[in-house]
PDB file of C-alpha atoms in Angstrom:
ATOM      1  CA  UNK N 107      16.157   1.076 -11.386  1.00 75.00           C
ATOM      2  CA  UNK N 108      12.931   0.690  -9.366  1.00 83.00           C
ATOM      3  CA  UNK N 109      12.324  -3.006  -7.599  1.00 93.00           C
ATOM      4  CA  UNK N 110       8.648  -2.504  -8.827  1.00 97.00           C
ATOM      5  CA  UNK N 111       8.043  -0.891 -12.263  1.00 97.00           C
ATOM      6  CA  UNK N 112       4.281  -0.072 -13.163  1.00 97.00           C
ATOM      7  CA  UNK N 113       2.961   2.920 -16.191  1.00 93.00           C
ATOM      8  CA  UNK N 114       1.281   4.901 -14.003  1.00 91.00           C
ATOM      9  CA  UNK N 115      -1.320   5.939 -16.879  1.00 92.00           C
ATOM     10  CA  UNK N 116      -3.771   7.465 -16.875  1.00 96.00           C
ATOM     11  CA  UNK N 117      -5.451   4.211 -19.084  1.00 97.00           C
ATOM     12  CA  UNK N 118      -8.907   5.546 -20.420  1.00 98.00           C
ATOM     13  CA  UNK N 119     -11.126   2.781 -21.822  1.00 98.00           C
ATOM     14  CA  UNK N 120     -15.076   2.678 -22.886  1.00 98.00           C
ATOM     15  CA  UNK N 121     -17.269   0.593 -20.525  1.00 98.00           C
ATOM     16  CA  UNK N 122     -17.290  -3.122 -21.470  1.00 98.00           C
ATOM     17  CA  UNK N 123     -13.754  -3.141 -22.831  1.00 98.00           C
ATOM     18  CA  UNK N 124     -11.006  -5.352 -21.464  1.00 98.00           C
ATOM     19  CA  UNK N 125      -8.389  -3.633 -19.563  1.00 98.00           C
ATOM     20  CA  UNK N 126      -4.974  -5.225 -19.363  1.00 98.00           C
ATOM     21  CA  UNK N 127      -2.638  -3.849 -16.077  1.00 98.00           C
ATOM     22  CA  UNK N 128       0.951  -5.010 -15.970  1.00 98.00           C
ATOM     23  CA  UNK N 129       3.785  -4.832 -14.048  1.00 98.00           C
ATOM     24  CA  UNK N 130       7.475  -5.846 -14.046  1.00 98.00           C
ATOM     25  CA  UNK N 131       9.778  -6.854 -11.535  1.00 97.00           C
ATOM     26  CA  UNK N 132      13.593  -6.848 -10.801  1.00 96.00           C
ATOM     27  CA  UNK N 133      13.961  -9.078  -7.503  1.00 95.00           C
ATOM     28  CA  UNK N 134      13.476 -12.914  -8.565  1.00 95.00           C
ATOM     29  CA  UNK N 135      13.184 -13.303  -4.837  1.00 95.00           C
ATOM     30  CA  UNK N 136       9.371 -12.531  -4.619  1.00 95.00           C
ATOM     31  CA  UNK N 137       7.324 -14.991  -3.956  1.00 94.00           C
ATOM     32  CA  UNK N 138       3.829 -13.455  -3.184  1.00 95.00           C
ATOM     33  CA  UNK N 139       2.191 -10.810  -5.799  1.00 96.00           C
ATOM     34  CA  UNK N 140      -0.948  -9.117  -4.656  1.00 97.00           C
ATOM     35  CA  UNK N 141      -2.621  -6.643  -6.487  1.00 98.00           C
ATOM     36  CA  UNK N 142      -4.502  -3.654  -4.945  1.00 97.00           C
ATOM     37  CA  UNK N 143      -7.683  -1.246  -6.099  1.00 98.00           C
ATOM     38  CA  UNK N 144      -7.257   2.404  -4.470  1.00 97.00           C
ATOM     39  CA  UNK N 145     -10.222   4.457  -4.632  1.00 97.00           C
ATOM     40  CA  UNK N 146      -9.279   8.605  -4.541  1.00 94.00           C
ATOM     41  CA  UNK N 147      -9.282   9.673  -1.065  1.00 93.00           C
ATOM     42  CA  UNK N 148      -9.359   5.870   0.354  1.00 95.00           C
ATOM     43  CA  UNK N 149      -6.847   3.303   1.492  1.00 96.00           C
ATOM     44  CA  UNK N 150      -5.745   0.500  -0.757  1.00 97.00           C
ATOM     45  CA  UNK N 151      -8.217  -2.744  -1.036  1.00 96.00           C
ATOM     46  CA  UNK N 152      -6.931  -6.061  -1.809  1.00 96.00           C
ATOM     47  CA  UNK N 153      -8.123  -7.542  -5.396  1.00 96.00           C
ATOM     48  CA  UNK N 154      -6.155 -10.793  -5.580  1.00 94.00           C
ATOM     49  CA  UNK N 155      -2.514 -12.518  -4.828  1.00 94.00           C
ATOM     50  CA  UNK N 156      -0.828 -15.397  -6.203  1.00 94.00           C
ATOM     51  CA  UNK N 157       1.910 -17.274  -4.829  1.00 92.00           C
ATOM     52  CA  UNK N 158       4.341 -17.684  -7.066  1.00 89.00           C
ATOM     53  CA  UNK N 159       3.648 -18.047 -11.292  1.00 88.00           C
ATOM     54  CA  UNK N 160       0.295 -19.108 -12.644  1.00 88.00           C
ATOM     55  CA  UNK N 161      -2.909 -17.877 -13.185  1.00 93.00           C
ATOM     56  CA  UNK N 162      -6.178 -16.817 -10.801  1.00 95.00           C
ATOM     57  CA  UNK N 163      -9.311 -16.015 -11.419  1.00 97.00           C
ATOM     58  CA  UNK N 164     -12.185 -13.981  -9.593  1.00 96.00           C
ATOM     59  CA  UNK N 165     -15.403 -13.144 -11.297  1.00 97.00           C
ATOM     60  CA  UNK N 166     -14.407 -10.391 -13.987  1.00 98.00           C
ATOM     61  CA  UNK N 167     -10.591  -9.999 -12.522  1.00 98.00           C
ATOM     62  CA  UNK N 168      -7.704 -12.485 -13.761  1.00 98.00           C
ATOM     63  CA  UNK N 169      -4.103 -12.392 -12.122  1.00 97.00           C
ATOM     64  CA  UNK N 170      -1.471 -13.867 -14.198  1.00 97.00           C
ATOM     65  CA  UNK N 171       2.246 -13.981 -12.677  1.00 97.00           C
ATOM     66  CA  UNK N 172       5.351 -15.140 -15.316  1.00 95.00           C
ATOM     67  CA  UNK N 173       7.782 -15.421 -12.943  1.00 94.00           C
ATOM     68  CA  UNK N 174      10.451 -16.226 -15.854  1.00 94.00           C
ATOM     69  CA  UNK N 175      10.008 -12.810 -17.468  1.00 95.00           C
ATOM     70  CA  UNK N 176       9.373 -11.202 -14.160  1.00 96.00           C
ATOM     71  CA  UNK N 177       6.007  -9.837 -15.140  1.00 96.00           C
ATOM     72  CA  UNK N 178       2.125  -9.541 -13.830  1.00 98.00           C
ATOM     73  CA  UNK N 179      -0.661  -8.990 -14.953  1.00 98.00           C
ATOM     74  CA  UNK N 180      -4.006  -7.805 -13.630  1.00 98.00           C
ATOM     75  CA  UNK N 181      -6.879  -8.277 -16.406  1.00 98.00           C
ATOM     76  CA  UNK N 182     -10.457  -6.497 -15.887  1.00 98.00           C
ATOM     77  CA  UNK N 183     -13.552  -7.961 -17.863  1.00 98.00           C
ATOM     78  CA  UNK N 184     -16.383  -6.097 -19.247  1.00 98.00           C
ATOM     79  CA  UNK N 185     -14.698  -3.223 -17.233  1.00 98.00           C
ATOM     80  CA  UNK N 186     -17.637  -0.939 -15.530  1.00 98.00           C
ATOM     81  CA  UNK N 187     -17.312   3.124 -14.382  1.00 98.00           C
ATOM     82  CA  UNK N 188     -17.137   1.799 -10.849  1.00 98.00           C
ATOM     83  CA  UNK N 189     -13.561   0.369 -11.133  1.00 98.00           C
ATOM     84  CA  UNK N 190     -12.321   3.415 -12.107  1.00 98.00           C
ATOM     85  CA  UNK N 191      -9.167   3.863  -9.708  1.00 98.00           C
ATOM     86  CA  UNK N 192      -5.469   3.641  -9.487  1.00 98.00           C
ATOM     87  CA  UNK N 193      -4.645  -0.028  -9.297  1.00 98.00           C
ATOM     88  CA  UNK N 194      -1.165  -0.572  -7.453  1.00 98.00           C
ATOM     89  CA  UNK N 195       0.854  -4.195  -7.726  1.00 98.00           C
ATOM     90  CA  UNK N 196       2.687  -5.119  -4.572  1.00 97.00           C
ATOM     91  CA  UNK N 197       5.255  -7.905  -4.264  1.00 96.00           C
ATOM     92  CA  UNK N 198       7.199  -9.517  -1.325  1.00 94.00           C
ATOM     93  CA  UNK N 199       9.376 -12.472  -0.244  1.00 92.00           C
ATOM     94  CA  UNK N 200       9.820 -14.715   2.722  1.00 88.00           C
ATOM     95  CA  UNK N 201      13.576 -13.460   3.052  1.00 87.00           C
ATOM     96  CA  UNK N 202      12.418 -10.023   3.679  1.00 86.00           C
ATOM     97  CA  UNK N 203      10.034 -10.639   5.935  1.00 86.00           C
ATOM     98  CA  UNK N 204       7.458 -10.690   3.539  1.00 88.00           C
ATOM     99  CA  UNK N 205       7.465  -6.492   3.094  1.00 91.00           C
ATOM    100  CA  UNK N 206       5.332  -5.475   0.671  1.00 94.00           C
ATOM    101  CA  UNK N 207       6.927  -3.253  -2.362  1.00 96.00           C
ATOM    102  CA  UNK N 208       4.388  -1.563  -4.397  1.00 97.00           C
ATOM    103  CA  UNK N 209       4.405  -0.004  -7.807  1.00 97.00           C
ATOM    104  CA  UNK N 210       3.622   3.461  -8.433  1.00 97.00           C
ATOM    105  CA  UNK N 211       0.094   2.548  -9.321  1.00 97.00           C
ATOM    106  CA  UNK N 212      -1.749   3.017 -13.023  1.00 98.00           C
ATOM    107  CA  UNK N 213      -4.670   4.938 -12.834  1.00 97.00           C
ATOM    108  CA  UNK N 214      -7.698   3.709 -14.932  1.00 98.00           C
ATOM    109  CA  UNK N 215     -11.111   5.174 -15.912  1.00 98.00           C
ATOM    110  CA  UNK N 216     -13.611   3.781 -17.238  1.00 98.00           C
ATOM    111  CA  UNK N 217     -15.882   6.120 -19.511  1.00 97.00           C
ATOM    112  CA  UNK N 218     -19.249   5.263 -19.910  1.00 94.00           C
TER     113      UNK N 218
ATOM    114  CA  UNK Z 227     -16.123  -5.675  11.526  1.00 66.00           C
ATOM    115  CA  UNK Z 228     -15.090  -2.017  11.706  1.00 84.00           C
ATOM    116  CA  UNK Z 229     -11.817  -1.465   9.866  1.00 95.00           C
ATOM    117  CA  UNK Z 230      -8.928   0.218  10.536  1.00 97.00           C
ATOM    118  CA  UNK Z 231      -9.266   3.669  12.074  1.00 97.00           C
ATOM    119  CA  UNK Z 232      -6.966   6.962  11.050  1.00 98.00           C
ATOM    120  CA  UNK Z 233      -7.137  10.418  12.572  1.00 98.00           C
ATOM    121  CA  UNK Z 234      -6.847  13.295  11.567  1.00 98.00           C
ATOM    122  CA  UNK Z 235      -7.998  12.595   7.642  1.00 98.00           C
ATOM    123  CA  UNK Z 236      -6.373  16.205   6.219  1.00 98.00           C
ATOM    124  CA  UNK Z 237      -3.374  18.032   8.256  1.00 98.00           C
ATOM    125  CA  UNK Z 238      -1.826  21.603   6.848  1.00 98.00           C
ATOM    126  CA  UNK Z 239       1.041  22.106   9.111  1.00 98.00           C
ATOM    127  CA  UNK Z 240       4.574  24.786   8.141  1.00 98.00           C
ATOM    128  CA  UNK Z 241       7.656  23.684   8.013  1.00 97.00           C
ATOM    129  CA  UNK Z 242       9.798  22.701  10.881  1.00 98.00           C
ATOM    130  CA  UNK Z 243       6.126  22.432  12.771  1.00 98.00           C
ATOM    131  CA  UNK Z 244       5.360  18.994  14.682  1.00 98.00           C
ATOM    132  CA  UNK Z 245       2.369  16.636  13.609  1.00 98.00           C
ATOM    133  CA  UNK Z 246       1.272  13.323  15.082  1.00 98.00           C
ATOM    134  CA  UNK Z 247      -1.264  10.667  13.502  1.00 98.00           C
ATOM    135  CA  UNK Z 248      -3.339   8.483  15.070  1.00 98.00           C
ATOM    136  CA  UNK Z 249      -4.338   4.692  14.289  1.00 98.00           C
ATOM    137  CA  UNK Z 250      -6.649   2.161  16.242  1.00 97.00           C
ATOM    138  CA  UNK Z 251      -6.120  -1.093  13.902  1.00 96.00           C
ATOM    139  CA  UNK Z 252      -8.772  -3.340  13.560  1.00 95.00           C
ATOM    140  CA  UNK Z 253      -9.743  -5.357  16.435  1.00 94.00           C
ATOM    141  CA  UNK Z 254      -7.464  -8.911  17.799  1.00 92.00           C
ATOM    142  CA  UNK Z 255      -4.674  -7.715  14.938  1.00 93.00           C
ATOM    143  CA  UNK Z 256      -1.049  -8.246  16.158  1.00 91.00           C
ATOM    144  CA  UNK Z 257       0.854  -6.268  13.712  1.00 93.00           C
ATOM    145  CA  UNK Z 258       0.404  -2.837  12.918  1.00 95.00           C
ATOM    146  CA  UNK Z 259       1.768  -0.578   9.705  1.00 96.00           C
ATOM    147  CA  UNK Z 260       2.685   3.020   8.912  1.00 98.00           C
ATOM    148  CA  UNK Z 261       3.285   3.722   4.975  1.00 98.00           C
ATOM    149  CA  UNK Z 262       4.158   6.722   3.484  1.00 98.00           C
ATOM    150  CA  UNK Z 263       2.369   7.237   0.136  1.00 98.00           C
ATOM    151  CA  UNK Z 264       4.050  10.621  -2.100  1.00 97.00           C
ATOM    152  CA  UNK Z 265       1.678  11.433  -5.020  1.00 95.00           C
ATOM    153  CA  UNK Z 266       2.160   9.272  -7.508  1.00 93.00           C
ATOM    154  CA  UNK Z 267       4.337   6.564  -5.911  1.00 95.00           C
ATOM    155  CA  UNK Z 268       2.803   3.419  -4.330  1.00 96.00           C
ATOM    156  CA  UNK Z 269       2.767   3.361  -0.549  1.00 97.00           C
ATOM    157  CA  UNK Z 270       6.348   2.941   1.175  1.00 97.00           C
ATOM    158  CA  UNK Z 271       6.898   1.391   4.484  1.00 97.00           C
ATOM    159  CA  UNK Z 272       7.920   3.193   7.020  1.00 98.00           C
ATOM    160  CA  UNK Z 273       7.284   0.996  10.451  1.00 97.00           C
ATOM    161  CA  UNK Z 274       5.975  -2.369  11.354  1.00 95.00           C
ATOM    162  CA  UNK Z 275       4.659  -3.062  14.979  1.00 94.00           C
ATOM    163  CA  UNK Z 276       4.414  -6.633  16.157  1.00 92.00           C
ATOM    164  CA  UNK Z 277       1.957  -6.212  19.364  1.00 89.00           C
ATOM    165  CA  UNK Z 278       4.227  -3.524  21.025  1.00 85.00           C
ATOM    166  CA  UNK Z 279       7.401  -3.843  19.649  1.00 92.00           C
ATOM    167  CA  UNK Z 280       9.252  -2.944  16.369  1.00 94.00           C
ATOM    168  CA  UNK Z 281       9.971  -5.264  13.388  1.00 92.00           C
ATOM    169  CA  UNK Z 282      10.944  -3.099  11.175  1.00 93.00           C
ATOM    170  CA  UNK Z 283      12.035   0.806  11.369  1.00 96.00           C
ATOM    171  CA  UNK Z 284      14.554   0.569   8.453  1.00 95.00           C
ATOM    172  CA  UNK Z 285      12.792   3.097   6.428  1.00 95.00           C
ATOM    173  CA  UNK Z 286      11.747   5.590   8.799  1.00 97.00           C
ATOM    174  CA  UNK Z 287      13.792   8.663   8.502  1.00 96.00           C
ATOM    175  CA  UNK Z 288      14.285   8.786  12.649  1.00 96.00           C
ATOM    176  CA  UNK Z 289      16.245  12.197  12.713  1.00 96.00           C
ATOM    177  CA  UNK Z 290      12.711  13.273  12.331  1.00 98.00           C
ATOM    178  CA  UNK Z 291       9.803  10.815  12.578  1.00 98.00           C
ATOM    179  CA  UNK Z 292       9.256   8.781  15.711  1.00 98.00           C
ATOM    180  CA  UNK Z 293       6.429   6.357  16.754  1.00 98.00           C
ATOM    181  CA  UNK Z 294       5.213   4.079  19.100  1.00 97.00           C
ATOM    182  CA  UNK Z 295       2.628   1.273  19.999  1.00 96.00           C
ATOM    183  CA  UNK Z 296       1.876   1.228  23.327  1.00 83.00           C
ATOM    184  CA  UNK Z 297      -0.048  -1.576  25.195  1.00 86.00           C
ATOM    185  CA  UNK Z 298       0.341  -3.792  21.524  1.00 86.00           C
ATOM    186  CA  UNK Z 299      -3.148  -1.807  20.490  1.00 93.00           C
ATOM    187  CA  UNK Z 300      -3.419   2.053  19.003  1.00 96.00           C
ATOM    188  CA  UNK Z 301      -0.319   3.819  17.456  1.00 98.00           C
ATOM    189  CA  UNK Z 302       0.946   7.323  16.635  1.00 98.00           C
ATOM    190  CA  UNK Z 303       3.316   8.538  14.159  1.00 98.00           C
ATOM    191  CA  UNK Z 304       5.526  11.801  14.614  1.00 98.00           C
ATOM    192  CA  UNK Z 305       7.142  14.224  12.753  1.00 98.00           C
ATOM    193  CA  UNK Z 306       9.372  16.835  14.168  1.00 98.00           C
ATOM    194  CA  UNK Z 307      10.374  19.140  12.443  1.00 97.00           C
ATOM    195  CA  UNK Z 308       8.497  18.570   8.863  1.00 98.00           C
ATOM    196  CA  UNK Z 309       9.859  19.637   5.593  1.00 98.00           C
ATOM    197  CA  UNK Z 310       8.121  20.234   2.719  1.00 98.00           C
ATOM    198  CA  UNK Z 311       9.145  16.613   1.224  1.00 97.00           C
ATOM    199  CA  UNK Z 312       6.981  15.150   3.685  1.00 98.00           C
ATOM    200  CA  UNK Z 313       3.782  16.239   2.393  1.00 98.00           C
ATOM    201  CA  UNK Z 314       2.171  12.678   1.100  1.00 98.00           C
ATOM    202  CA  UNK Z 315      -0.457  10.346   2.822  1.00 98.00           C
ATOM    203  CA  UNK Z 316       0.128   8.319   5.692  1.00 98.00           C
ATOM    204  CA  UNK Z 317      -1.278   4.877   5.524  1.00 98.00           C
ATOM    205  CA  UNK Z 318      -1.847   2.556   8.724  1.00 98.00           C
ATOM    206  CA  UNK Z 319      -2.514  -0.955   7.919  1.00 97.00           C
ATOM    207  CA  UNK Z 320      -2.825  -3.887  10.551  1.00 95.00           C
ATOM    208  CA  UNK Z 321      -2.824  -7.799   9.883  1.00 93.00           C
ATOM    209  CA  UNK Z 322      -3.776 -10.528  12.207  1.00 88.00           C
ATOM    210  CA  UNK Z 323      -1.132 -12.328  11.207  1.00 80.00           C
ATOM    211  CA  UNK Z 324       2.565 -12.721  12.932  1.00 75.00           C
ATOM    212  CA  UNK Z 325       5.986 -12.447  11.212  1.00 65.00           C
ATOM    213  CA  UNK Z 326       4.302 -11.317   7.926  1.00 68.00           C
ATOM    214  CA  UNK Z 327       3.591 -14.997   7.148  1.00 76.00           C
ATOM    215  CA  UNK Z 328       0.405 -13.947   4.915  1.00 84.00           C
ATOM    216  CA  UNK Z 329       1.785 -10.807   3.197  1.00 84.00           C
ATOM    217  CA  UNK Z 330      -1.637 -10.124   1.700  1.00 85.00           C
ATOM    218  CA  UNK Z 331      -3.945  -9.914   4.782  1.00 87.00           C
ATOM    219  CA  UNK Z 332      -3.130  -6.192   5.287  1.00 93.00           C
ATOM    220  CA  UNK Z 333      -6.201  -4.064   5.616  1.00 95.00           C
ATOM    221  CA  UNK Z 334      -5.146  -0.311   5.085  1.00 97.00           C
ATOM    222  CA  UNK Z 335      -7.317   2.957   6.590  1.00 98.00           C
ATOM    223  CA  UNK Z 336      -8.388   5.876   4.747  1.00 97.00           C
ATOM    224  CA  UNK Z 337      -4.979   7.936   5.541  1.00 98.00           C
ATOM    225  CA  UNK Z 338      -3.869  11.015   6.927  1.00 98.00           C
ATOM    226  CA  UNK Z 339      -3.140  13.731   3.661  1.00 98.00           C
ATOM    227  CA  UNK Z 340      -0.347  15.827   5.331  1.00 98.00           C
ATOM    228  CA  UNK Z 341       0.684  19.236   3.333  1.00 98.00           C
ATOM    229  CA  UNK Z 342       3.459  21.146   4.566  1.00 98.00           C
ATOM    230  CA  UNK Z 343       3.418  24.535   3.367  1.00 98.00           C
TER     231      UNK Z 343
END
């Protein structure tokens, strides 16, 4: 079993719609959960982290950890062609040094 | 603020041939990362550099992969010889921060796409 499980798509939505990423987990040690937008032929770009469970918002993007169910969740508003990309999760805790283990990434696009 | 800088972008190489990569991390940034990415998988560490010396190596396959920071700045990643499973992207990333205390201040360069043939 992976540390980091993520459906690596390919989720295909109309413009506007509300796209829901997820993730799940195995290690109840991680602390810090980041999520990442990878353009083709680029490097990964943050998006947003949260320490530990809760929610956090930035303009159309919500992060949502549940740190009981071991589960994240990246949610895109009024989703546009321009965030079309694969969208990795990445997790890490203080006992590791804080090393980041990613997912495999779900690619989304965004048809408009 | 120029970001973090990767050379070669695209590297066709046979087997059992040598490569290197090349990454200048952004300016003042203490640690420095190499991550392997396969198609398909998220990015893997490989090596993190604090200043000149190594944090963490425990994922770097060093029968054939080597690399080194020298003078705590620019960095270059080996491979000798290269197999076919080594075809993927190699990220560099760099953080100001020390000790990985802010896990999510990694800014990543383009990457290298290696193909072994």
């Amino acid at each position: 079993q992976k540390e980091v499980e993520q459906d690596p798509g390919p989720l295909s939505v109309p413009e506007g719609a509300i796209v829901s990423l997820n993730c799940t987990y195995s290690n109840s040690a991680f602390q810090y959960f980041m999520w990442y937008r990878q353009y083709s032929r680029k490097g990964p770009e943050l998006l947003m982290y949260t320490y530990s469970s809760g929610n956090k918002e930035d303009g159309r993007f919500t992060a949502q950890v549940d740190k009981s169910s071991k589960y994240i969740s990246l949610f895109i508003r009024d989703s546009q062609p321009s965030d079309s990309a694969t969208y990795l999760c990445a997790m890490s805790a203080w006992e590791y040094g804080n090393k980041l283990v990613f997912g495999a990434g779900t690619i989304l696009r965004v048809k408009s | 603020e120029a970001g973090v800088a990767q050379s070669p972008r695209y590297k066709i190489i046979e087997k059992r041939q040598s490569v290197a990569f090349w990454c200048n991390p952004i300016s003042g940034h203490a640690t420095l990362y190499w991550y392997q990415q396969i198609l398909g998988q998220g990015p893997k560490l490989l090596i993190q550099f604090q200043n000149n010396g190594v944090v963490d190596d425990s994922q770097l396959p060093k029968d054939r992969f080597s690399a080194e920071r020298l003078k705590g700045v620019d960095s270059t990643l080996k491979i000798q010889p290269a197999k076919l499973e080594d075809s993927a992207v190699y990220l560099c990333a760099s953080s100001l921060a020390i000790g990985g205390s802010t896990p999510y201040e990694q800014y990543f360069g383009p990457g290298t796409r290696l193909t072994v043939t």
